[in-house]
XYZ file of N, CA and C in Angstrom:
645
model
N 105.111 69.793 220.121
C 106.215 68.976 219.628
C 107.038 69.744 218.604
N 106.364 70.370 217.653
C 107.062 71.106 216.605
C 107.858 72.272 217.182
N 107.281 72.961 218.157
C 107.989 74.083 218.774
C 109.241 73.613 219.505
N 109.155 72.489 220.191
C 110.328 71.964 220.902
C 111.419 71.554 219.924
N 111.041 70.923 218.822
C 112.053 70.561 217.823
C 112.745 71.815 217.286
N 111.975 72.863 217.060
C 112.570 74.103 216.555
C 113.518 74.708 217.586
N 113.143 74.706 218.840
C 114.005 75.234 219.893
C 115.257 74.383 220.056
N 115.092 73.068 219.986
C 116.241 72.176 220.119
C 117.264 72.416 219.024
N 116.789 72.688 217.817
C 117.695 72.911 216.694
C 118.522 74.177 216.864
N 118.059 75.096 217.714
C 118.813 76.324 217.969
C 119.658 76.226 219.230
N 119.701 75.015 219.850
C 120.565 74.812 220.999
C 119.897 74.889 222.346
N 118.573 74.856 222.409
C 117.882 74.926 223.693
C 118.333 73.764 224.594
N 118.472 74.014 225.894
C 118.987 72.985 226.796
C 117.940 71.953 227.185
N 118.412 70.833 227.692
C 117.516 69.820 228.251
C 116.669 70.449 229.348
N 115.426 70.045 229.398
C 114.497 70.604 230.373
C 113.622 71.701 229.813
N 113.938 72.195 228.611
C 113.072 73.176 227.962
C 111.689 72.562 227.751
N 110.648 73.318 228.046
C 109.287 72.795 227.934
C 108.402 73.785 227.195
N 107.520 73.259 226.373
C 106.485 74.059 225.726
C 105.138 73.543 226.210
N 104.308 74.479 226.687
C 103.001 74.154 227.252
C 101.917 74.790 226.393
N 100.868 74.027 226.100
C 99.764 74.533 225.270
C 98.461 74.551 226.060
N 97.664 75.587 225.849
C 96.319 75.634 226.418
C 95.312 74.949 225.506
N 95.652 74.867 224.224
C 94.828 74.173 223.233
C 95.721 73.862 222.049
N 95.286 72.941 221.195
C 96.021 72.612 219.986
C 95.032 72.465 218.832
N 95.403 72.979 217.670
C 94.544 72.763 216.510
C 95.129 71.732 215.559
N 96.307 71.186 215.920
C 96.914 70.135 215.098
C 97.611 69.125 215.990
N 96.963 68.787 217.125
C 97.539 67.800 218.033
C 97.683 66.457 217.348
N 98.745 65.743 217.701
C 98.961 64.435 217.092
C 99.409 63.438 218.152
N 99.080 62.184 217.881
C 99.506 61.102 218.733
C 100.358 60.125 217.950
N 100.494 58.928 218.484
C 101.321 57.921 217.846
C 100.776 57.588 216.463
N 101.679 57.456 215.481
C 101.281 57.140 214.124
C 100.578 58.284 213.418
N 100.732 59.507 213.950
C 100.097 60.660 213.330
C 98.619 60.797 213.612
N 98.096 59.981 214.534
C 96.663 60.069 214.846
C 96.361 61.411 215.496
N 95.190 62.002 215.196
C 94.844 63.294 215.812
C 94.565 63.141 217.294
N 94.924 64.172 218.051
C 94.656 64.207 219.490
C 93.716 65.367 219.747
N 92.581 65.109 220.410
C 91.614 66.160 220.709
C 92.170 67.079 221.788
N 92.174 68.373 221.521
C 92.785 69.343 222.434
C 91.882 70.549 222.602
N 90.718 70.354 223.210
C 89.797 71.456 223.433
C 90.391 72.430 224.451
N 90.123 73.720 224.320
C 90.730 74.703 225.211
C 90.555 74.368 226.691
N 91.707 74.294 227.385
C 91.762 74.073 228.836
C 91.105 72.768 229.293
N 90.833 71.860 228.368
C 90.246 70.576 228.750
C 91.297 69.577 229.189
N 92.566 69.901 228.936
C 93.628 68.971 229.294
C 94.927 69.703 229.541
N 95.952 68.933 229.821
C 97.306 69.455 229.966
C 98.132 68.860 228.840
N 98.692 69.736 227.996
C 99.475 69.285 226.853
C 100.825 69.980 226.901
N 101.874 69.185 226.989
C 103.207 69.776 227.045
C 104.219 68.828 226.410
N 105.332 69.414 225.998
C 106.445 68.641 225.463
C 107.726 69.098 226.154
N 108.514 68.141 226.588
C 109.787 68.403 227.261
C 110.924 67.975 226.342
N 111.941 68.806 226.279
C 113.149 68.503 225.511
C 114.177 67.841 226.419
N 114.725 66.725 225.976
C 115.826 66.077 226.678
C 116.939 65.774 225.674
N 118.152 65.688 226.192
C 119.307 65.367 225.343
C 120.004 64.135 225.926
N 119.500 62.944 225.604
C 119.980 61.712 226.221
C 121.328 61.254 225.661
N 122.053 60.514 226.487
C 123.323 59.932 226.059
C 123.188 58.456 225.692
N 122.169 57.800 226.237
C 122.029 56.357 226.096
C 120.945 56.027 225.064
N 121.369 55.653 223.870
C 120.403 55.334 222.818
C 119.547 54.129 223.186
N 120.094 53.198 223.971
C 119.321 51.995 224.347
C 118.097 52.360 225.169
N 118.221 53.408 225.978
C 117.098 53.787 226.837
C 115.930 54.342 226.041
N 116.198 54.816 224.820
C 115.115 55.365 224.015
C 114.111 54.292 223.624
N 114.560 53.035 223.535
C 113.659 51.948 223.159
C 112.550 51.734 224.184
N 112.823 52.108 225.423
C 111.848 51.883 226.501
C 111.369 53.192 227.116
N 111.704 54.317 226.489
C 111.399 55.605 227.108
C 109.905 55.815 227.284
N 109.098 55.470 226.281
C 107.653 55.655 226.418
C 107.101 54.844 227.584
N 107.610 53.623 227.763
C 107.150 52.791 228.867
C 107.594 53.377 230.202
N 108.843 53.862 230.240
C 109.368 54.448 231.474
C 108.582 55.705 231.865
N 108.276 56.536 230.877
C 107.484 57.733 231.148
C 106.095 57.340 231.639
N 105.502 56.316 231.024
C 104.194 55.854 231.467
C 104.197 55.392 232.907
N 105.217 54.624 233.278
C 105.331 54.151 234.662
C 105.450 55.312 235.635
N 106.308 56.260 235.302
C 106.542 57.397 236.189
C 105.297 58.278 236.305
N 104.628 58.512 235.177
C 103.409 59.313 235.202
C 102.290 58.620 235.971
N 102.179 57.307 235.826
C 101.122 56.584 236.534
C 101.271 56.759 238.041
N 102.496 56.688 238.531
C 102.720 56.904 239.960
C 102.386 58.337 240.360
N 102.806 59.297 239.520
C 102.596 60.702 239.855
C 101.123 61.099 239.817
N 100.359 60.497 238.910
C 98.955 60.885 238.726
C 97.995 60.102 239.620
N 98.449 59.035 240.222
C 97.562 58.204 241.047
C 96.816 59.009 242.110
N 97.473 59.958 242.808
C 96.710 60.732 243.803
C 95.682 61.686 243.209
N 95.703 61.876 241.893
C 94.853 62.874 241.248
C 93.668 62.265 240.519
N 93.511 60.952 240.593
C 92.383 60.280 239.948
C 91.612 59.478 240.986
N 90.443 59.010 240.596
C 89.552 58.348 241.550
C 89.542 56.833 241.420
N 90.388 56.285 240.549
C 90.442 54.835 240.349
C 91.862 54.470 239.920
N 92.221 53.193 240.007
C 93.582 52.798 239.643
C 93.918 53.133 238.189
N 95.177 53.455 237.948
C 95.666 53.753 236.608
C 96.313 52.505 236.018
N 95.880 52.144 234.822
C 96.478 51.032 234.095
C 97.336 51.547 232.959
N 98.214 50.689 232.452
C 99.099 51.045 231.341
C 98.821 50.130 230.156
N 98.708 50.741 228.993
C 98.518 50.006 227.757
C 99.736 50.234 226.868
N 100.411 49.143 226.521
C 101.598 49.246 225.678
C 101.250 49.925 224.367
N 102.107 50.838 223.860
C 103.331 51.274 224.525
C 103.244 52.624 225.197
N 102.092 53.336 225.079
C 102.155 54.753 225.445
C 100.866 55.341 226.005
N 99.957 54.521 226.513
C 98.683 55.039 227.015
C 98.514 54.764 228.497
N 97.917 55.715 229.202
C 97.498 55.536 230.585
C 95.976 55.462 230.593
N 95.433 54.464 231.273
C 93.996 54.204 231.284
C 93.435 54.245 232.698
N 92.184 54.631 232.814
C 91.422 54.491 234.050
C 90.142 53.768 233.685
N 89.943 52.592 234.276
C 88.766 51.772 233.968
C 88.627 51.561 232.454
N 89.753 51.243 231.797
C 89.820 50.956 230.360
C 89.554 52.178 229.482
N 89.434 53.359 230.058
C 89.247 54.586 229.296
C 90.550 55.379 229.316
N 90.864 56.043 228.214
C 92.155 56.719 228.086
C 92.205 57.992 228.915
N 93.190 58.051 229.797
C 93.446 59.230 230.612
C 94.522 60.112 229.993
N 95.575 59.482 229.471
C 96.724 60.235 228.976
C 97.444 59.449 227.893
N 98.173 60.184 227.071
C 98.984 59.571 226.030
C 100.367 60.191 226.003
N 101.310 59.435 225.476
C 102.718 59.844 225.417
C 103.180 59.703 223.980
N 103.940 60.679 223.504
C 104.505 60.620 222.160
C 105.991 60.968 222.246
N 106.831 60.080 221.751
C 108.278 60.267 221.775
C 108.767 60.485 220.342
N 109.503 61.563 220.106
C 110.113 61.819 218.805
C 111.587 62.126 219.006
N 112.438 61.382 218.312
C 113.891 61.506 218.469
C 114.491 62.087 217.195
N 115.479 62.931 217.363
C 116.260 63.427 216.239
C 117.693 62.933 216.403
N 118.244 62.406 215.315
C 119.545 61.744 215.351
C 120.574 62.544 214.563
N 121.829 62.409 214.953
C 122.951 62.968 214.204
C 124.131 61.997 214.313
N 124.643 61.586 213.156
C 125.793 60.674 213.104
C 125.564 59.406 213.920
N 124.329 58.883 213.835
C 124.020 57.629 214.497
C 123.790 57.734 215.992
N 123.747 58.948 216.542
C 123.517 59.142 217.968
C 122.319 60.069 218.156
N 121.577 59.896 219.256
C 120.450 60.796 219.497
C 120.943 62.191 219.864
N 120.497 63.195 219.123
C 120.877 64.573 219.445
C 119.904 65.179 220.458
N 118.614 64.882 220.278
C 117.638 65.276 221.283
C 116.399 64.414 221.133
N 115.572 64.448 222.175
C 114.292 63.747 222.156
C 113.224 64.693 222.672
N 112.087 64.715 221.987
C 110.923 65.481 222.425
C 109.930 64.503 223.045
N 109.580 64.747 224.298
C 108.649 63.880 225.032
C 107.336 64.626 225.180
N 106.349 64.245 224.387
C 105.053 64.896 224.424
C 104.076 64.132 225.305
N 103.316 64.867 226.099
C 102.346 64.265 227.014
C 101.025 65.018 226.903
N 99.940 64.278 226.824
C 98.604 64.861 226.874
C 97.799 64.173 227.952
N 97.224 64.946 228.859
C 96.451 64.402 229.978
C 95.094 65.088 230.015
N 94.035 64.319 230.102
C 92.688 64.894 230.156
C 92.389 65.474 231.536
N 92.031 66.767 231.559
C 91.530 67.375 232.797
C 90.020 67.196 232.900
N 89.378 67.092 231.776
C 87.962 66.714 231.737
C 87.753 65.849 230.509
N 86.665 65.121 230.488
C 86.375 64.242 229.357
C 86.024 65.114 228.154
N 86.727 64.930 227.012
C 86.434 65.744 225.830
C 84.989 65.566 225.362
N 84.395 66.671 224.905
C 83.009 66.614 224.445
C 82.827 65.628 223.297
N 83.839 65.532 222.442
C 83.731 64.673 221.260
C 84.233 63.257 221.498
N 84.635 62.963 222.738
C 85.155 61.625 223.022
C 84.733 61.217 224.425
N 83.441 60.911 224.608
C 82.901 60.663 225.947
C 83.428 59.393 226.610
N 84.118 58.544 225.883
C 84.636 57.301 226.477
C 86.007 57.488 227.110
N 86.524 58.702 227.133
C 87.817 58.974 227.749
C 87.670 59.094 229.267
N 88.807 59.155 229.946
C 88.852 59.374 231.390
C 89.546 60.700 231.665
N 89.433 61.187 232.899
C 90.042 62.456 233.267
C 90.442 62.427 234.734
N 91.298 63.372 235.120
C 91.630 63.529 236.532
C 90.408 64.080 237.257
N 90.473 64.115 238.585
C 89.349 64.630 239.362
C 89.076 66.093 239.023
N 87.839 66.497 239.175
C 87.431 67.852 238.798
C 88.119 68.922 239.633
N 88.573 68.579 240.848
C 89.194 69.572 241.719
C 90.693 69.761 241.443
N 91.244 69.039 240.476
C 92.674 69.120 240.178
C 92.931 70.275 239.216
N 93.686 71.270 239.664
C 93.995 72.419 238.825
C 95.065 72.063 237.800
N 95.180 72.912 236.783
C 96.216 72.673 235.783
C 97.607 72.778 236.406
N 97.789 73.720 237.328
C 99.094 73.868 237.969
C 99.447 72.626 238.782
N 98.476 72.096 239.513
C 98.724 70.875 240.284
C 99.117 69.731 239.366
N 98.420 69.610 238.262
C 98.699 68.544 237.308
C 100.087 68.731 236.689
N 100.424 69.964 236.372
C 101.723 70.253 235.779
C 102.855 69.943 236.752
N 102.703 70.345 237.992
C 103.754 70.130 238.986
C 103.935 68.651 239.318
N 102.901 67.858 239.116
C 103.024 66.412 239.316
C 103.653 65.730 238.111
N 103.339 66.226 236.910
C 103.685 65.509 235.688
C 105.104 65.761 235.191
N 105.519 67.017 235.159
C 106.811 67.344 234.551
C 107.978 66.687 235.276
N 108.060 66.744 236.625
C 109.160 66.031 237.284
C 109.146 64.530 237.009
N 107.956 63.955 236.856
C 107.863 62.523 236.563
C 108.453 62.205 235.200
N 108.162 63.052 234.217
C 108.705 62.852 232.877
C 110.216 62.994 232.883
N 110.722 64.018 233.551
C 112.162 64.249 233.572
C 112.899 63.130 234.310
N 112.295 62.610 235.362
C 112.913 61.494 236.084
C 112.996 60.263 235.195
N 111.938 59.993 234.438
C 111.945 58.839 233.541
C 113.010 58.988 232.466
N 113.221 60.208 231.987
C 114.197 60.447 230.922
C 115.628 60.205 231.391
N 115.842 60.189 232.703
C 117.191 59.934 233.227
C 117.507 58.445 233.314
N 116.530 57.588 233.069
C 116.757 56.150 233.135
C 117.745 55.680 232.078
N 118.477 54.639 232.393
C 119.499 54.109 231.496
C 119.197 52.665 231.117
N 119.523 52.312 229.888
C 119.424 50.926 229.453
C 118.004 50.398 229.415
N 117.915 49.072 229.418
C 116.620 48.397 229.374
C 115.889 48.556 230.698
N 114.635 48.153 230.714
C 113.856 48.199 231.943
C 114.459 47.264 232.983
N 114.506 47.716 234.219
C 115.001 46.877 235.305
C 113.933 45.864 235.706
N 114.331 44.891 236.530
C 113.351 43.924 237.037
C 112.237 44.636 237.794
N 112.616 45.642 238.582
C 111.609 46.364 239.356
C 110.650 47.108 238.435
N 111.167 47.682 237.357
C 110.297 48.379 236.411
C 109.376 47.403 235.698
N 109.891 46.250 235.326
C 109.043 45.238 234.683
C 107.930 44.781 235.618
N 108.262 44.610 236.901
C 107.250 44.211 237.870
C 106.213 45.312 238.063
N 106.692 46.570 238.082
C 105.757 47.687 238.223
C 104.819 47.764 237.030
N 105.367 47.518 235.819
C 104.503 47.501 234.632
C 103.472 46.375 234.741
N 103.924 45.202 235.146
C 103.010 44.060 235.257
C 101.863 44.359 236.216
N 102.141 45.111 237.267
C 101.097 45.419 238.251
C 100.051 46.387 237.701
N 100.401 47.100 236.624
C 99.470 48.061 236.028
C 99.048 47.669 234.606
N 99.500 46.535 234.126
C 99.295 46.157 232.725
C 97.808 45.952 232.430
N 97.250 46.853 231.636
C 95.825 46.784 231.298
C 95.548 45.887 230.109
N 96.609 45.348 229.494
C 96.427 44.547 228.284
C 96.673 43.066 228.510
N 97.427 42.707 229.533
C 97.808 41.311 229.714
C 96.564 40.428 229.844
N 96.573 39.319 229.108
C 95.450 38.389 229.118
C 94.315 38.744 228.182
N 94.414 39.901 227.516
C 93.323 40.321 226.629
C 93.660 39.986 225.176
N 92.674 39.575 224.401
C 92.897 39.307 222.973
C 93.046 40.609 222.196
N 93.931 40.589 221.206
C 94.154 41.768 220.367
C 94.099 41.366 218.896
N 93.768 42.368 218.057
C 93.774 42.188 216.602
C 95.072 42.698 215.996
N 95.654 43.724 216.602
C 96.881 44.342 216.105
C 97.804 44.599 217.283
N 99.120 44.599 217.044
C 99.820 44.419 215.758
C 99.898 42.971 215.293
N 99.329 42.074 216.092
C 99.304 40.649 215.759
C 98.119 40.035 216.467
N 97.368 39.192 215.782
C 96.225 38.540 216.411
C 96.710 37.541 217.447
N 96.186 37.653 218.656
C 96.581 36.751 219.723
C 96.180 37.310 221.069
N 96.864 36.859 222.121
C 96.571 37.279 223.490
C 97.832 37.867 224.102
N 97.704 39.026 224.719
C 98.852 39.719 225.298
C 99.345 38.979 226.536
N 100.671 38.800 226.615
C 101.276 38.083 227.728
C 102.126 38.976 228.632
N 102.402 40.213 228.208
C 103.236 41.097 229.008
C 104.248 41.807 228.131
N 105.329 42.294 228.748
C 106.364 43.014 228.013
C 107.733 42.404 228.313
N 108.722 42.786 227.511
C 110.104 42.381 227.748
C 110.873 43.568 228.318
N 112.040 43.335 228.917
C 112.850 44.452 229.415
C 113.270 45.421 228.321
N 113.281 44.965 227.077
C 113.648 45.823 225.948
C 112.462 46.622 225.414
N 111.300 46.479 226.044
C 110.152 47.282 225.686
C 109.217 46.684 224.662
N 109.445 45.452 224.238
C 108.539 44.793 223.298
C 107.332 44.243 224.049
N 106.212 44.095 223.344
C 105.048 43.439 223.916
C 105.047 41.992 223.476
N 104.735 41.095 224.392
C 104.694 39.656 224.090
C 103.250 39.248 223.820
N 103.053 38.629 222.675
C 101.717 38.192 222.271
C 101.762 36.711 221.923
N 100.865 35.944 222.523
C 100.693 34.537 222.148
C 99.797 34.518 220.923
N 100.400 34.255 219.776
C 99.674 34.309 218.512
C 98.651 33.192 218.426
N 97.738 33.343 217.486
C 96.688 32.343 217.330
C 97.242 30.972 216.965
N 98.478 30.936 216.418
C 99.077 29.644 216.092
C 99.837 29.046 217.272
N 99.771 29.703 218.428
C 100.392 29.188 219.639
C 101.789 29.694 219.908
N 102.401 30.353 218.940
C 103.760 30.851 219.131
C 103.757 32.159 219.927
N 104.777 32.325 220.779
C 104.937 33.550 221.538
C 105.827 34.493 220.744
N 105.306 35.674 220.444
C 106.035 36.641 219.628
C 106.292 37.907 220.434
N 107.476 38.510 220.265
C 107.801 39.786 220.871
C 107.747 40.843 219.774
N 106.864 41.825 219.931
C 106.620 42.850 218.921
C 107.114 44.183 219.447
N 107.926 44.866 218.634
C 108.542 46.102 219.088
C 107.943 47.370 218.493
N 107.025 47.234 217.542
C 106.451 48.411 216.904
C 104.945 48.240 216.749
N 104.284 49.359 216.571
C 102.842 49.316 216.417
C 102.126 49.682 217.704
N 100.823 49.488 217.719
C 99.982 49.766 218.881
C 98.987 48.619 219.051
N 98.555 48.413 220.283
C 97.593 47.352 220.551
C 96.187 47.800 220.190
N 95.479 46.938 219.464
C 94.058 47.135 219.184
C 93.340 45.919 219.767
N 92.540 46.146 220.789
C 91.893 45.046 221.481
C 90.797 44.426 220.621
N 90.620 43.125 220.789
C 89.590 42.402 220.062
C 88.336 42.221 220.894
N 88.412 42.534 222.180
C 87.231 42.362 223.038
C 86.631 43.704 223.407
């Protein structure tokens, strides 16, 4: 991510990518550390220069949808999506997405789209998921990067078809959560918010934070 931001600041074009074999300071959403053991996963960041600021609100969801379709042939079980940026297999984390935007004069100047995908289950995190053992890094890369770039071309809010596709993979709907609000997940909105039926019965749309399951 840091390397892409540095390249973007010097004028690097959209589509520039930085690929890592390992990371000693990997980060996820909210600054959480990401385990990056050598060659245990695929870690890359793509630079894009979007024109539509509205699409940035749903970019993580769009990338998740596109990646889930691209990775389905490379895993042994269905891929679920956890709002806003995780791909799961059997409730275990397969991949994560991190979006960082840089702005100038109220407009997005560039966006760094970071993706981490497990090629094998990390030694220090046995509850994770991974692609099949026969999937090479090149195969994974050739499946993933076009999916990310296609998602970055999306405009505006999520379409009806995208919302339906998310619903078909939603790993959180119907499950109780503690954060970002105590309640039960009901789905997402076209603007990328998660809908939670709070414990007081009210339906709330939450646009920030991450889901922490209560079950």
